[in-house]
mmCIF file with all atom_site columns, C-alpha atoms in Angstrom:
data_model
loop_
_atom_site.group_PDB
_atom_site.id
_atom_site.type_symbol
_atom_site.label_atom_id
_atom_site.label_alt_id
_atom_site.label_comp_id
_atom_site.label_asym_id
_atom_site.label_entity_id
_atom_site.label_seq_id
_atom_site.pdbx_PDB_ins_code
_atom_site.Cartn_x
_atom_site.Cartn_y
_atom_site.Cartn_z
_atom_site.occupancy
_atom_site.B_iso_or_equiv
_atom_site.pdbx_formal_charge
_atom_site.auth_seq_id
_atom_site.auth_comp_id
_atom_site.auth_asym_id
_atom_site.auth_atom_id
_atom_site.pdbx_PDB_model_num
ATOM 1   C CA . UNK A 1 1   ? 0.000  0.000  0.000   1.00 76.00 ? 2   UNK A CA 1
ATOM 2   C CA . UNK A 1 2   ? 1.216  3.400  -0.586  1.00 81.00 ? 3   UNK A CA 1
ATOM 3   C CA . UNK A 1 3   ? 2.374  5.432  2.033   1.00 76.00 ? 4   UNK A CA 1
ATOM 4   C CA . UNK A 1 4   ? 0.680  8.305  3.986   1.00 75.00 ? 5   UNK A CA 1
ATOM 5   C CA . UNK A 1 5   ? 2.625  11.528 2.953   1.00 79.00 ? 6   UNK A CA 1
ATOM 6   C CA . UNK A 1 6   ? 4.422  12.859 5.521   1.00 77.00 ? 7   UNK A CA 1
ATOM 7   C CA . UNK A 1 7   ? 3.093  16.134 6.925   1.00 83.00 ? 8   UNK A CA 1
ATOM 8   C CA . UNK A 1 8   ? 6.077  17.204 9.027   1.00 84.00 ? 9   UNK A CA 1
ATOM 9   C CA . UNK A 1 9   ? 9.826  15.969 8.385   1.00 85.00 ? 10  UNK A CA 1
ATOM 10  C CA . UNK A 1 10  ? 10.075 15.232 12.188  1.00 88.00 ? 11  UNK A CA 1
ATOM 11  C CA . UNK A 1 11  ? 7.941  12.081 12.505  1.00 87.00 ? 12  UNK A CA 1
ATOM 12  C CA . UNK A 1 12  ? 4.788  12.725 15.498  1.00 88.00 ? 13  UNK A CA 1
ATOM 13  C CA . UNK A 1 13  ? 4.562  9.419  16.124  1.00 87.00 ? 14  UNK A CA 1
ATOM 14  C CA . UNK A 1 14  ? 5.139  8.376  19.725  1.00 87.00 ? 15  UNK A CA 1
ATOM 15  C CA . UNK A 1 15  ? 8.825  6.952  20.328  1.00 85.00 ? 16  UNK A CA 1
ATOM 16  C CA . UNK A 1 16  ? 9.428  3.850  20.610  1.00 82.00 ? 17  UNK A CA 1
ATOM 17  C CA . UNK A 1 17  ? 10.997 3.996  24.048  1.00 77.00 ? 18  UNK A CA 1
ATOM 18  C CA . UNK A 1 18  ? 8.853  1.367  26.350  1.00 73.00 ? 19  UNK A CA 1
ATOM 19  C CA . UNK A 1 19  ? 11.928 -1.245 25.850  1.00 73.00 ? 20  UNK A CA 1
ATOM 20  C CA . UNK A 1 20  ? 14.196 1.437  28.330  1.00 77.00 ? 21  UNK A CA 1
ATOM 21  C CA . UNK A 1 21  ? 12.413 -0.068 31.195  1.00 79.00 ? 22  UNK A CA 1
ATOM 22  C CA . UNK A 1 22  ? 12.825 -3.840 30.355  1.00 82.00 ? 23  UNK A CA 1
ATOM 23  C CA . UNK A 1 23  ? 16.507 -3.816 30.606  1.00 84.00 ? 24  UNK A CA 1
ATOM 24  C CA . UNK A 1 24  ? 19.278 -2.974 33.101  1.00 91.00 ? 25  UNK A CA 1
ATOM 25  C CA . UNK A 1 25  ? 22.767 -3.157 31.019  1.00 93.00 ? 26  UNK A CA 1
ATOM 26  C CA . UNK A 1 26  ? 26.530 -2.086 31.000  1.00 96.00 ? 27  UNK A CA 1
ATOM 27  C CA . UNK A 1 27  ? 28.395 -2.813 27.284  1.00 96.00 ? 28  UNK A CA 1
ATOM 28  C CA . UNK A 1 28  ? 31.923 -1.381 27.011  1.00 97.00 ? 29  UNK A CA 1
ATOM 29  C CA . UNK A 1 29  ? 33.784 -1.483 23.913  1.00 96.00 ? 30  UNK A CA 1
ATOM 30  C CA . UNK A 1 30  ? 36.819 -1.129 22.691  1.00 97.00 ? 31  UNK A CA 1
ATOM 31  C CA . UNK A 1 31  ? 38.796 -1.656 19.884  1.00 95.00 ? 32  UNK A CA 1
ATOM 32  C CA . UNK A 1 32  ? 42.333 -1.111 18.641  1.00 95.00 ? 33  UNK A CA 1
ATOM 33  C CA . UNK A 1 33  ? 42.044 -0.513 15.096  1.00 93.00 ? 34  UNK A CA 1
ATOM 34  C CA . UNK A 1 34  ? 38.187 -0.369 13.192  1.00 90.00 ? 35  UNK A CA 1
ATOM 35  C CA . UNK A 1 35  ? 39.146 0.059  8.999   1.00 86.00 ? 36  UNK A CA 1
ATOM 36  C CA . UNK A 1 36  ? 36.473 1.624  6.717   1.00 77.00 ? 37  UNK A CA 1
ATOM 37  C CA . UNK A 1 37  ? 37.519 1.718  3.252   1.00 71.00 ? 38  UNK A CA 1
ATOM 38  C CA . UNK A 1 38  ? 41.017 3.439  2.685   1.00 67.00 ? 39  UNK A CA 1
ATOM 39  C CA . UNK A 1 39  ? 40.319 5.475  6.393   1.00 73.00 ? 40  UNK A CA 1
ATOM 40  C CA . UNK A 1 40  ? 41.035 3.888  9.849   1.00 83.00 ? 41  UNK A CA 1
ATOM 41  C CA . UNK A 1 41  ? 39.999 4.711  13.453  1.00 88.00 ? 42  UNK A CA 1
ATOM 42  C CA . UNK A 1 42  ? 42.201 4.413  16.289  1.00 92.00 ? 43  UNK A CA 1
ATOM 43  C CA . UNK A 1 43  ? 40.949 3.941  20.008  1.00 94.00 ? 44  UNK A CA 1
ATOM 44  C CA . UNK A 1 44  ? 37.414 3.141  20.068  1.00 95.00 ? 45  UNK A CA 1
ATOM 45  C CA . UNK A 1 45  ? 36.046 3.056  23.567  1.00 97.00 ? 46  UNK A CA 1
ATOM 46  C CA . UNK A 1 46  ? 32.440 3.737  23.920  1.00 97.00 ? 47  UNK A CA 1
ATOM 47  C CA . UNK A 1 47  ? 30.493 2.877  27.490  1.00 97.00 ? 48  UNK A CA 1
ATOM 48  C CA . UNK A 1 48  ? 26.769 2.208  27.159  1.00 96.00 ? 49  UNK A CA 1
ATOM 49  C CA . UNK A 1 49  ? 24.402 2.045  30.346  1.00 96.00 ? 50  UNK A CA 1
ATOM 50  C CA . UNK A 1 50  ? 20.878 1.192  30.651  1.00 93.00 ? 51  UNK A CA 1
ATOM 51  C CA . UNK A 1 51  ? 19.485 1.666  34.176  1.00 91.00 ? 52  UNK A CA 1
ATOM 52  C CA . UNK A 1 52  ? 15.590 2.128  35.205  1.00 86.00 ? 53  UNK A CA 1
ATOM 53  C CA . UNK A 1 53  ? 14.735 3.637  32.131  1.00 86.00 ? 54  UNK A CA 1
ATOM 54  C CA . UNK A 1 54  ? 17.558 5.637  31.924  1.00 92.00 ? 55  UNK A CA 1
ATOM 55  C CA . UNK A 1 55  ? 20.554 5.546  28.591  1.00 93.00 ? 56  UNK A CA 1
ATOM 56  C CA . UNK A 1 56  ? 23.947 7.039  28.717  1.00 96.00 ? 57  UNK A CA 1
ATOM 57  C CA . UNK A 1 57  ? 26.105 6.757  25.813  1.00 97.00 ? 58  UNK A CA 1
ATOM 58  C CA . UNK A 1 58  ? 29.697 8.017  26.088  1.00 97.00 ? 59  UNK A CA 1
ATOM 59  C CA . UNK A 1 59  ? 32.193 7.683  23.212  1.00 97.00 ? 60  UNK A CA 1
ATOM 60  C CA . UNK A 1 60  ? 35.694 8.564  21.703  1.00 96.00 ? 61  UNK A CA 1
ATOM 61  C CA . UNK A 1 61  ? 38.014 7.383  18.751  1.00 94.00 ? 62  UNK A CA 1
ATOM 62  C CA . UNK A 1 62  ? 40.999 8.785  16.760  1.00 92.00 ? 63  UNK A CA 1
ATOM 63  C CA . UNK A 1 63  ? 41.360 9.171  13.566  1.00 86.00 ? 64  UNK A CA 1
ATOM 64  C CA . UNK A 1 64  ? 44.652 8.032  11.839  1.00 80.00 ? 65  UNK A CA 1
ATOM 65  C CA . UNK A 1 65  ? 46.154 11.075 12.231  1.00 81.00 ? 66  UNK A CA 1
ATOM 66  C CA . UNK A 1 66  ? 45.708 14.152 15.193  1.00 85.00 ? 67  UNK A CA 1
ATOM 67  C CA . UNK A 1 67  ? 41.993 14.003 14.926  1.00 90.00 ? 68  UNK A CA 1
ATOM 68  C CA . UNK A 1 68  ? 39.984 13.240 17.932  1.00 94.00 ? 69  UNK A CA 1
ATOM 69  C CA . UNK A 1 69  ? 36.356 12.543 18.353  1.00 94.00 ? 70  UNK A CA 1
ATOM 70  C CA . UNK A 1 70  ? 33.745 12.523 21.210  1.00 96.00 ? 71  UNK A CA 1
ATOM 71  C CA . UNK A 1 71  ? 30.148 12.767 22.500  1.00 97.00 ? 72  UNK A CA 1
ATOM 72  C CA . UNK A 1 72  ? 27.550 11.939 24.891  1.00 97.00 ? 73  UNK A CA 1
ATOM 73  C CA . UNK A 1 73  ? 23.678 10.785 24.585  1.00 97.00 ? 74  UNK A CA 1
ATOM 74  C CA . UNK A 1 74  ? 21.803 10.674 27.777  1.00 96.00 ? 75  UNK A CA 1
ATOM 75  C CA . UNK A 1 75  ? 17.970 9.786  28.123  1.00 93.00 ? 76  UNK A CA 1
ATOM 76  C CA . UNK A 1 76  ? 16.111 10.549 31.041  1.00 92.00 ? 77  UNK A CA 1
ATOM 77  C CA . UNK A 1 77  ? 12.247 9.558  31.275  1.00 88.00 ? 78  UNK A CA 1
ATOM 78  C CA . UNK A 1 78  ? 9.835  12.738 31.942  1.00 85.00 ? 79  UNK A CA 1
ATOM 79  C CA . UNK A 1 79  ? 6.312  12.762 32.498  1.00 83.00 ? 80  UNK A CA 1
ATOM 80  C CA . UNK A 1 80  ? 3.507  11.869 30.306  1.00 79.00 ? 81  UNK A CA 1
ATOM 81  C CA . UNK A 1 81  ? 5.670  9.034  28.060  1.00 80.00 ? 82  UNK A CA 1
ATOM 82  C CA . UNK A 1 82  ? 8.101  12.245 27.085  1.00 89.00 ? 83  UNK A CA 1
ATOM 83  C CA . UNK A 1 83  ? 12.088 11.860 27.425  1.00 92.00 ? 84  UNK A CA 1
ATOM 84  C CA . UNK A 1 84  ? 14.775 14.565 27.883  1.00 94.00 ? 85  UNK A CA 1
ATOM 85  C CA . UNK A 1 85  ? 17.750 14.365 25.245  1.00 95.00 ? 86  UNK A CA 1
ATOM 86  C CA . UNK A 1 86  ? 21.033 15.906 25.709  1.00 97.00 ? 87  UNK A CA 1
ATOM 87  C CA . UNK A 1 87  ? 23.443 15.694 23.369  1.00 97.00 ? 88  UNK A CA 1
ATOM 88  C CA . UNK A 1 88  ? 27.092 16.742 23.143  1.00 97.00 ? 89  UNK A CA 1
ATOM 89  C CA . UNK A 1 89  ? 29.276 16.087 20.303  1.00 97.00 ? 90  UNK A CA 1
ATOM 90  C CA . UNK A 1 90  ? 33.209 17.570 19.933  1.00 97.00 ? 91  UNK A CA 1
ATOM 91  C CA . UNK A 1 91  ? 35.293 16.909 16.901  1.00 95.00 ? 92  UNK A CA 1
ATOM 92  C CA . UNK A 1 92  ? 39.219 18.523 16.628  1.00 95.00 ? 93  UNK A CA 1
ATOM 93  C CA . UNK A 1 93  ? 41.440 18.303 14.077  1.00 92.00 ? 94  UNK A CA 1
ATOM 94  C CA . UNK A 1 94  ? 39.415 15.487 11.737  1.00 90.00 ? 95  UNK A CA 1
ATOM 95  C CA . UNK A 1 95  ? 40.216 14.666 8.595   1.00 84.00 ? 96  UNK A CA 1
ATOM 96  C CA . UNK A 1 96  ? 37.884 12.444 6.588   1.00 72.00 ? 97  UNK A CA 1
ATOM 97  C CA . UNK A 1 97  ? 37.984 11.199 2.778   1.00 58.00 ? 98  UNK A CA 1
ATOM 98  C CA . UNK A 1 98  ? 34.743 10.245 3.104   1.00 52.00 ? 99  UNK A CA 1
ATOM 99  C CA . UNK A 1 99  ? 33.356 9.345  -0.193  1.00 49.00 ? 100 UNK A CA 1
ATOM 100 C CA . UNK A 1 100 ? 37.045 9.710  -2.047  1.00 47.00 ? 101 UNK A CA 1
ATOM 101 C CA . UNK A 1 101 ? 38.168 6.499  -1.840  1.00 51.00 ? 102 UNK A CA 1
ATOM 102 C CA . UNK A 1 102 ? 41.789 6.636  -2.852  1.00 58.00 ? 103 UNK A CA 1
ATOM 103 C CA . UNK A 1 103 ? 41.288 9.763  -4.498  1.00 61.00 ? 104 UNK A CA 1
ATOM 104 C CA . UNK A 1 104 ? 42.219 12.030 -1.224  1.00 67.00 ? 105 UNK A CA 1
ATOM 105 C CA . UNK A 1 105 ? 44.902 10.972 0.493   1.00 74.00 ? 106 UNK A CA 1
ATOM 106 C CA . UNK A 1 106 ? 43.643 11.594 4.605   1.00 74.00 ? 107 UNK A CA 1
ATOM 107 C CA . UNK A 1 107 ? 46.427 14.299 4.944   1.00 82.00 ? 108 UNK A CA 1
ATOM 108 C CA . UNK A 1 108 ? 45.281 16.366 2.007   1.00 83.00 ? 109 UNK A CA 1
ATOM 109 C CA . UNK A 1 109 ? 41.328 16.339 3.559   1.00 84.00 ? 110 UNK A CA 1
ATOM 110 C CA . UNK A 1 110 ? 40.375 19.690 5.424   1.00 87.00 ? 111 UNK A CA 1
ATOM 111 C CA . UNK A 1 111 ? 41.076 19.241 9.847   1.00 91.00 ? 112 UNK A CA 1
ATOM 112 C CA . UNK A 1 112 ? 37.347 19.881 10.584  1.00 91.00 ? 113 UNK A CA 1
ATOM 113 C CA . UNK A 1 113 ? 36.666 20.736 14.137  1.00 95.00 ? 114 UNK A CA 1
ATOM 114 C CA . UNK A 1 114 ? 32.695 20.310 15.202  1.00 95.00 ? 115 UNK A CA 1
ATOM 115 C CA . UNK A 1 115 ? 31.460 21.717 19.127  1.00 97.00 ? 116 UNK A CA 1
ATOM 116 C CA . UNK A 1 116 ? 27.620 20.697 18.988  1.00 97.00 ? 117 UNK A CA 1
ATOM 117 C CA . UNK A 1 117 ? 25.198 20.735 22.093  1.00 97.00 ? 118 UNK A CA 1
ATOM 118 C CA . UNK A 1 118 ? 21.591 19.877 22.052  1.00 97.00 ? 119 UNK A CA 1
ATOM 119 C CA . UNK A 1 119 ? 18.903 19.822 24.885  1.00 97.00 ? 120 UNK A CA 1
ATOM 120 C CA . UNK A 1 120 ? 15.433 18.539 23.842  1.00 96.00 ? 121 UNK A CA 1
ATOM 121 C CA . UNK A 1 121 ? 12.029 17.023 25.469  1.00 95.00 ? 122 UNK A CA 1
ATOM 122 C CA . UNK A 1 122 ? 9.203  15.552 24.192  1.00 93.00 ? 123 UNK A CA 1
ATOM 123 C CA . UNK A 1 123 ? 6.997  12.238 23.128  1.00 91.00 ? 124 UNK A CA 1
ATOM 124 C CA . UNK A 1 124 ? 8.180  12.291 20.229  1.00 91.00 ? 125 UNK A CA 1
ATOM 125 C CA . UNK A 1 125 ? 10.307 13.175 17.508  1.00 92.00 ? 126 UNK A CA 1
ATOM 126 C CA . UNK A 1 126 ? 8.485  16.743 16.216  1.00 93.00 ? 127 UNK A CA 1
ATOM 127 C CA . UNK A 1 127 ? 7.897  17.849 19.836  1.00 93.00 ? 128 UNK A CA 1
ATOM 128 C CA . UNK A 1 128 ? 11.890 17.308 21.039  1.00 94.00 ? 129 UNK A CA 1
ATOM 129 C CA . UNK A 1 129 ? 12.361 19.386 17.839  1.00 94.00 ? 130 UNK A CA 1
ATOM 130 C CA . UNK A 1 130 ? 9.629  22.136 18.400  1.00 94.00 ? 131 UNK A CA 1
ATOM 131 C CA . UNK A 1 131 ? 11.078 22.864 21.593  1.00 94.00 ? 132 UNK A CA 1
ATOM 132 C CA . UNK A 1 132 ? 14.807 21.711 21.287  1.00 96.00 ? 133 UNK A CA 1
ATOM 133 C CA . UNK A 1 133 ? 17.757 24.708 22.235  1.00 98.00 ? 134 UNK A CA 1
ATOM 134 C CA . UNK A 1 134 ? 21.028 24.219 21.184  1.00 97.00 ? 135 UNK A CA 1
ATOM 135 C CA . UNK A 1 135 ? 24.259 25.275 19.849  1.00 97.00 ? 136 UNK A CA 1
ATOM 136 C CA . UNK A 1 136 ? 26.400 24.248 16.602  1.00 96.00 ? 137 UNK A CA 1
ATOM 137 C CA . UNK A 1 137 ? 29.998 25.360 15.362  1.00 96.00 ? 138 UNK A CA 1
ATOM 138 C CA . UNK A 1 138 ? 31.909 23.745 12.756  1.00 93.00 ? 139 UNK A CA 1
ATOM 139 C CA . UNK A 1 139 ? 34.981 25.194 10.845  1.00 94.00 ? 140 UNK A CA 1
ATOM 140 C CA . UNK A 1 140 ? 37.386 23.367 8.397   1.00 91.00 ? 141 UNK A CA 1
ATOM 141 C CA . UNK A 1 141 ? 41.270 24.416 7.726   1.00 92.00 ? 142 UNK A CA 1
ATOM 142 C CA . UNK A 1 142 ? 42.842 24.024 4.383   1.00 92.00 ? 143 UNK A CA 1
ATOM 143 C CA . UNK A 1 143 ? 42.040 21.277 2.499   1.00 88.00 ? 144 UNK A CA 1
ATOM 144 C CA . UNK A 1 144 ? 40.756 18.587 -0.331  1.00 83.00 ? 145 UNK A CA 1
ATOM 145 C CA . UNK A 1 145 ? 36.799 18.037 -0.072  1.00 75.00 ? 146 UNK A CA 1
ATOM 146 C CA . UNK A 1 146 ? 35.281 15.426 -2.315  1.00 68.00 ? 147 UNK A CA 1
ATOM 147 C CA . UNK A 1 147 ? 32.515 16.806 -4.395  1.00 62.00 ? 148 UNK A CA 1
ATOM 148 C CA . UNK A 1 148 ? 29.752 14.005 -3.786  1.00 51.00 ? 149 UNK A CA 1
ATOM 149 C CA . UNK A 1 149 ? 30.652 14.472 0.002   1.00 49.00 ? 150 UNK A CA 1
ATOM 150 C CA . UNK A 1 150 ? 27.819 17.759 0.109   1.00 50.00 ? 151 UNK A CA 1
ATOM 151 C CA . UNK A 1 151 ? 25.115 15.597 -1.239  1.00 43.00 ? 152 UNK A CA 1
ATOM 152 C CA . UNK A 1 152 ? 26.416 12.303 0.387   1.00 41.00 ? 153 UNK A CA 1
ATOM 153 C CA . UNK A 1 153 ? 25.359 14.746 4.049   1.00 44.00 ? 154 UNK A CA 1
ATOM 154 C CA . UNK A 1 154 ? 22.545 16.525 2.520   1.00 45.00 ? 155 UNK A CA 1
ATOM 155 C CA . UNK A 1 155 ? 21.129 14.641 -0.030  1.00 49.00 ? 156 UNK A CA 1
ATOM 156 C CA . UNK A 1 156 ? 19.333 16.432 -2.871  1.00 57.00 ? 157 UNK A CA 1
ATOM 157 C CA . UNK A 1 157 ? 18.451 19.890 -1.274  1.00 58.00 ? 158 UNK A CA 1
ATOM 158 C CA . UNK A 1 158 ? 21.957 20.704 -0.717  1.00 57.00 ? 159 UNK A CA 1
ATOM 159 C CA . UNK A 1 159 ? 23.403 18.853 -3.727  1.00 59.00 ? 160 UNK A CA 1
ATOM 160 C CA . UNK A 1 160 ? 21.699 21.453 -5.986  1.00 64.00 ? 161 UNK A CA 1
ATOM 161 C CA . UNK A 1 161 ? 21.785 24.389 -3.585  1.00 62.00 ? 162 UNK A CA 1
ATOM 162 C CA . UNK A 1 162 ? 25.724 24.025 -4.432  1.00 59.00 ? 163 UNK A CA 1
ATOM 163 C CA . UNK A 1 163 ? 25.756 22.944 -7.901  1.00 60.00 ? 164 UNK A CA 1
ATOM 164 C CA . UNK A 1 164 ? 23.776 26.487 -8.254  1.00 60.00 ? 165 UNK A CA 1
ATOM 165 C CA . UNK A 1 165 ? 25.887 28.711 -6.129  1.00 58.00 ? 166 UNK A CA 1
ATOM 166 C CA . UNK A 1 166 ? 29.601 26.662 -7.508  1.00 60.00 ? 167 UNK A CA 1
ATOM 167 C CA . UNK A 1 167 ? 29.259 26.279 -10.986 1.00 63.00 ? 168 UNK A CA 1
ATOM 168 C CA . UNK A 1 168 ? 32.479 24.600 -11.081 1.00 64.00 ? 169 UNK A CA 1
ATOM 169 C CA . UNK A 1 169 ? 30.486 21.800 -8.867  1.00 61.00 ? 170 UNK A CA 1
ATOM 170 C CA . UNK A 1 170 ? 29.956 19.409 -11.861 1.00 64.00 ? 171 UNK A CA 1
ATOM 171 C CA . UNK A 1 171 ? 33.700 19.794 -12.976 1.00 67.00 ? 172 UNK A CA 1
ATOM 172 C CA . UNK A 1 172 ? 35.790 19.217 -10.392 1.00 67.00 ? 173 UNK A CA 1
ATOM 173 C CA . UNK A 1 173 ? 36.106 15.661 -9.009  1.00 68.00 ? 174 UNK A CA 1
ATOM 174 C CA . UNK A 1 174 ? 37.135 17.749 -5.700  1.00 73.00 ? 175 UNK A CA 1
ATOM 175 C CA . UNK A 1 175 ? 36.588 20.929 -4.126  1.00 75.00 ? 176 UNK A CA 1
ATOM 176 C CA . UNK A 1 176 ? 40.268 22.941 -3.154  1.00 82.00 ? 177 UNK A CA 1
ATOM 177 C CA . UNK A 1 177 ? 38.760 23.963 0.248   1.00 83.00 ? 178 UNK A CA 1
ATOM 178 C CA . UNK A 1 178 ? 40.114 27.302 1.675   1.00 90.00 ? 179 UNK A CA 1
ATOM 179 C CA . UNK A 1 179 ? 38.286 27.354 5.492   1.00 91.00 ? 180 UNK A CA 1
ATOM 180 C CA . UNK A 1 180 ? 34.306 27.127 6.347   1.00 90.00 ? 181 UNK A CA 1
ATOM 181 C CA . UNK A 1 181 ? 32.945 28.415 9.168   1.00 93.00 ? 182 UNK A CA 1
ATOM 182 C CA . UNK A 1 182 ? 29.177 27.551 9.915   1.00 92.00 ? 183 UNK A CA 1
ATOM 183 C CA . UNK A 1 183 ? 27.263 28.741 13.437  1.00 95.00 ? 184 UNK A CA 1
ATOM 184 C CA . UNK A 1 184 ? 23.944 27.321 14.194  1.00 95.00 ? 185 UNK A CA 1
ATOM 185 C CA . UNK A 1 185 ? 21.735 28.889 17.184  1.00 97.00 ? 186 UNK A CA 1
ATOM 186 C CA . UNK A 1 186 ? 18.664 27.035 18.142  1.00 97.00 ? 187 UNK A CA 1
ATOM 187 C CA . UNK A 1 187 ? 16.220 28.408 20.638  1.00 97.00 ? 188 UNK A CA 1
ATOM 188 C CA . UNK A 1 188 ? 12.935 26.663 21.341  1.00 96.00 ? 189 UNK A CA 1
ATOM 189 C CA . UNK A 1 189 ? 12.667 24.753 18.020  1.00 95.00 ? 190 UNK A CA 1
ATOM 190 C CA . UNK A 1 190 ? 13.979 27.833 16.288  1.00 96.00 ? 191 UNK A CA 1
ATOM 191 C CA . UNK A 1 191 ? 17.419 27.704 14.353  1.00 95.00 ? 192 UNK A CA 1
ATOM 192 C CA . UNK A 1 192 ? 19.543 30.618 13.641  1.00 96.00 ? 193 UNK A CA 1
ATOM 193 C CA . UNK A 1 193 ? 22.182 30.177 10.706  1.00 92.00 ? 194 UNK A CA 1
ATOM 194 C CA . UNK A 1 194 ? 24.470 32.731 11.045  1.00 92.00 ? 195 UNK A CA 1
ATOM 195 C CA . UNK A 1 195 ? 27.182 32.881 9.639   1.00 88.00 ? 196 UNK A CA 1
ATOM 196 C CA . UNK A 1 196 ? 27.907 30.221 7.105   1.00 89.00 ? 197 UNK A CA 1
ATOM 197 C CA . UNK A 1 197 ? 30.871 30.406 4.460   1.00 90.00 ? 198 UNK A CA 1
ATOM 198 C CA . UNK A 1 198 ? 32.460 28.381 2.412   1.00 86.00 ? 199 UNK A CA 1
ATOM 199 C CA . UNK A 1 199 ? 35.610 29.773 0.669   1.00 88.00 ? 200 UNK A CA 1
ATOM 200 C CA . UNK A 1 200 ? 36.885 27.767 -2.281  1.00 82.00 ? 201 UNK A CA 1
ATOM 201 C CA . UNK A 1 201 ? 40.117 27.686 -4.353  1.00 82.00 ? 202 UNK A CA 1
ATOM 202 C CA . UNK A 1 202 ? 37.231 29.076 -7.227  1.00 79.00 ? 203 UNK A CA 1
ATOM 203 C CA . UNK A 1 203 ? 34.640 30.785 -5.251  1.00 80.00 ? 204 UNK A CA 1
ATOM 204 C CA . UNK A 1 204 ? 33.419 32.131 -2.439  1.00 85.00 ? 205 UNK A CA 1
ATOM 205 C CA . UNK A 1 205 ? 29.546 31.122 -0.687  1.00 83.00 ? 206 UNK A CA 1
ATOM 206 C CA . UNK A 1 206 ? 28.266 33.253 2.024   1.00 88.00 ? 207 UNK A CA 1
ATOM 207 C CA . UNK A 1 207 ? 25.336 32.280 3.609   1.00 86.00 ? 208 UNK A CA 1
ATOM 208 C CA . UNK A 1 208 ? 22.697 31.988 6.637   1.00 89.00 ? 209 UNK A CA 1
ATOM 209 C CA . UNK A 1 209 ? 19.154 31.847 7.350   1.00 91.00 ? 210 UNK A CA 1
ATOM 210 C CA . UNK A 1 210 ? 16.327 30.424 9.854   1.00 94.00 ? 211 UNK A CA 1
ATOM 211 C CA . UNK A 1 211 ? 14.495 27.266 10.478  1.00 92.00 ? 212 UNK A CA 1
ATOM 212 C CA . UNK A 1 212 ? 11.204 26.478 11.936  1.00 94.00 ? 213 UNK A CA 1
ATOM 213 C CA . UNK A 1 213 ? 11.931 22.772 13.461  1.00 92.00 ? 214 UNK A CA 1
ATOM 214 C CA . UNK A 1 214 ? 7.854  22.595 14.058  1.00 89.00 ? 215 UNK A CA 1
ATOM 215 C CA . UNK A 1 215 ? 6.710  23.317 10.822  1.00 88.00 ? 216 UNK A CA 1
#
């Protein structure tokens, strides 16, 4: 049967959370050496515990250079079948050929560093985002970007929002990446894009904007 269309692109559906209160757990990995493709990650050590209806999720891992990588999830149970979310996330000094293969060489990718934070509450997935606050900064150094890497994040929104604005996009099997710098306010489901840029060995894309996560 065909699908209902989706109203909203944050689902309303209740989440699927009732399982939090069936188990107690503690799972601690770790791993030496994970490859993926041509890239590898160094010092995986992630700690998951489950505990009365309660989920922490800590993390880190190196890249296979400098780069370092960490976050945190924790789920608390509110009233009236809601949850509270907060979410950290810190990236320094990565450097990623996603999407390259062996086209880009690790040490010729951009060192991207990402500081996110992000407090929400709600039944479900539209009302953590109506109400969600938050912060996001991400800036990249110097660097070789793939070109299918923007549309490998975005998908097809941002894939032609950048073929429009680079119209060397098509050309260039990668993008000679100067620095970006994107900051991203969010204040009761409301998200502030300000600034964004993206400055290319060709051209230069300054942007920002808003977002209504409720609508």
């Amino acid at each position: 049967p065909k699908e209902a269309e989706r109203k909203f692109v944050f689902d309303e559906a209740p989440l699927p959370l009732g399982n939090l209160n069936v188990v107690d757990a503690r799972v601690h990995l770790a791993l030496a050496e994970v490859k993926l493709g041509t890239g590898v990650l160094r010092d995986v050590d992630s700690t998951l515990l489950l505990e009365g209806g309660r989920l922490n999720l800590e993390g880190r891992v190196r890249d296979s250079l400098e780069g370092t990588l960490g976050g945190a999830v924790k789920l608390t149970p509110a009233d009236g079948g809601a949850v509270t979310l907060d979410l950290s996330v810190s990236a320094k000094n990565v450097r990623s050929n996603l999407g390259a293969g062996d086209a880009i060489d690790p040490k010729d990718a951009p060192p991207t560093n990402v500081e996110a934070r992000l407090l929400a509450r709600g039944a479900s997935a539209r009302q953590m985002a109506s109400g969600a606050n938050g912060r996001v900064v991400v800036t990249q150094a110097p660097g070789k970007l793939p070109s299918g890497v923007i549309g490998l994040i975005g998908g097809d929104l941002l894939r032609e929002l950048v073929g429009k604005l680079n119209p060397f996009a098509a050309q260039d099997p990668y993008t000679q990446l100067e620095c970006t710098v994107v900051r991203a306010e969010i204040v009761d489901g409301q998200v502030t894009v300000n600034p964004m840029l993206m400055q290319s060995e060709k051209v230069t894309i300054v942007a920002g904007g808003k977002i209504d996560l409720g609508t």
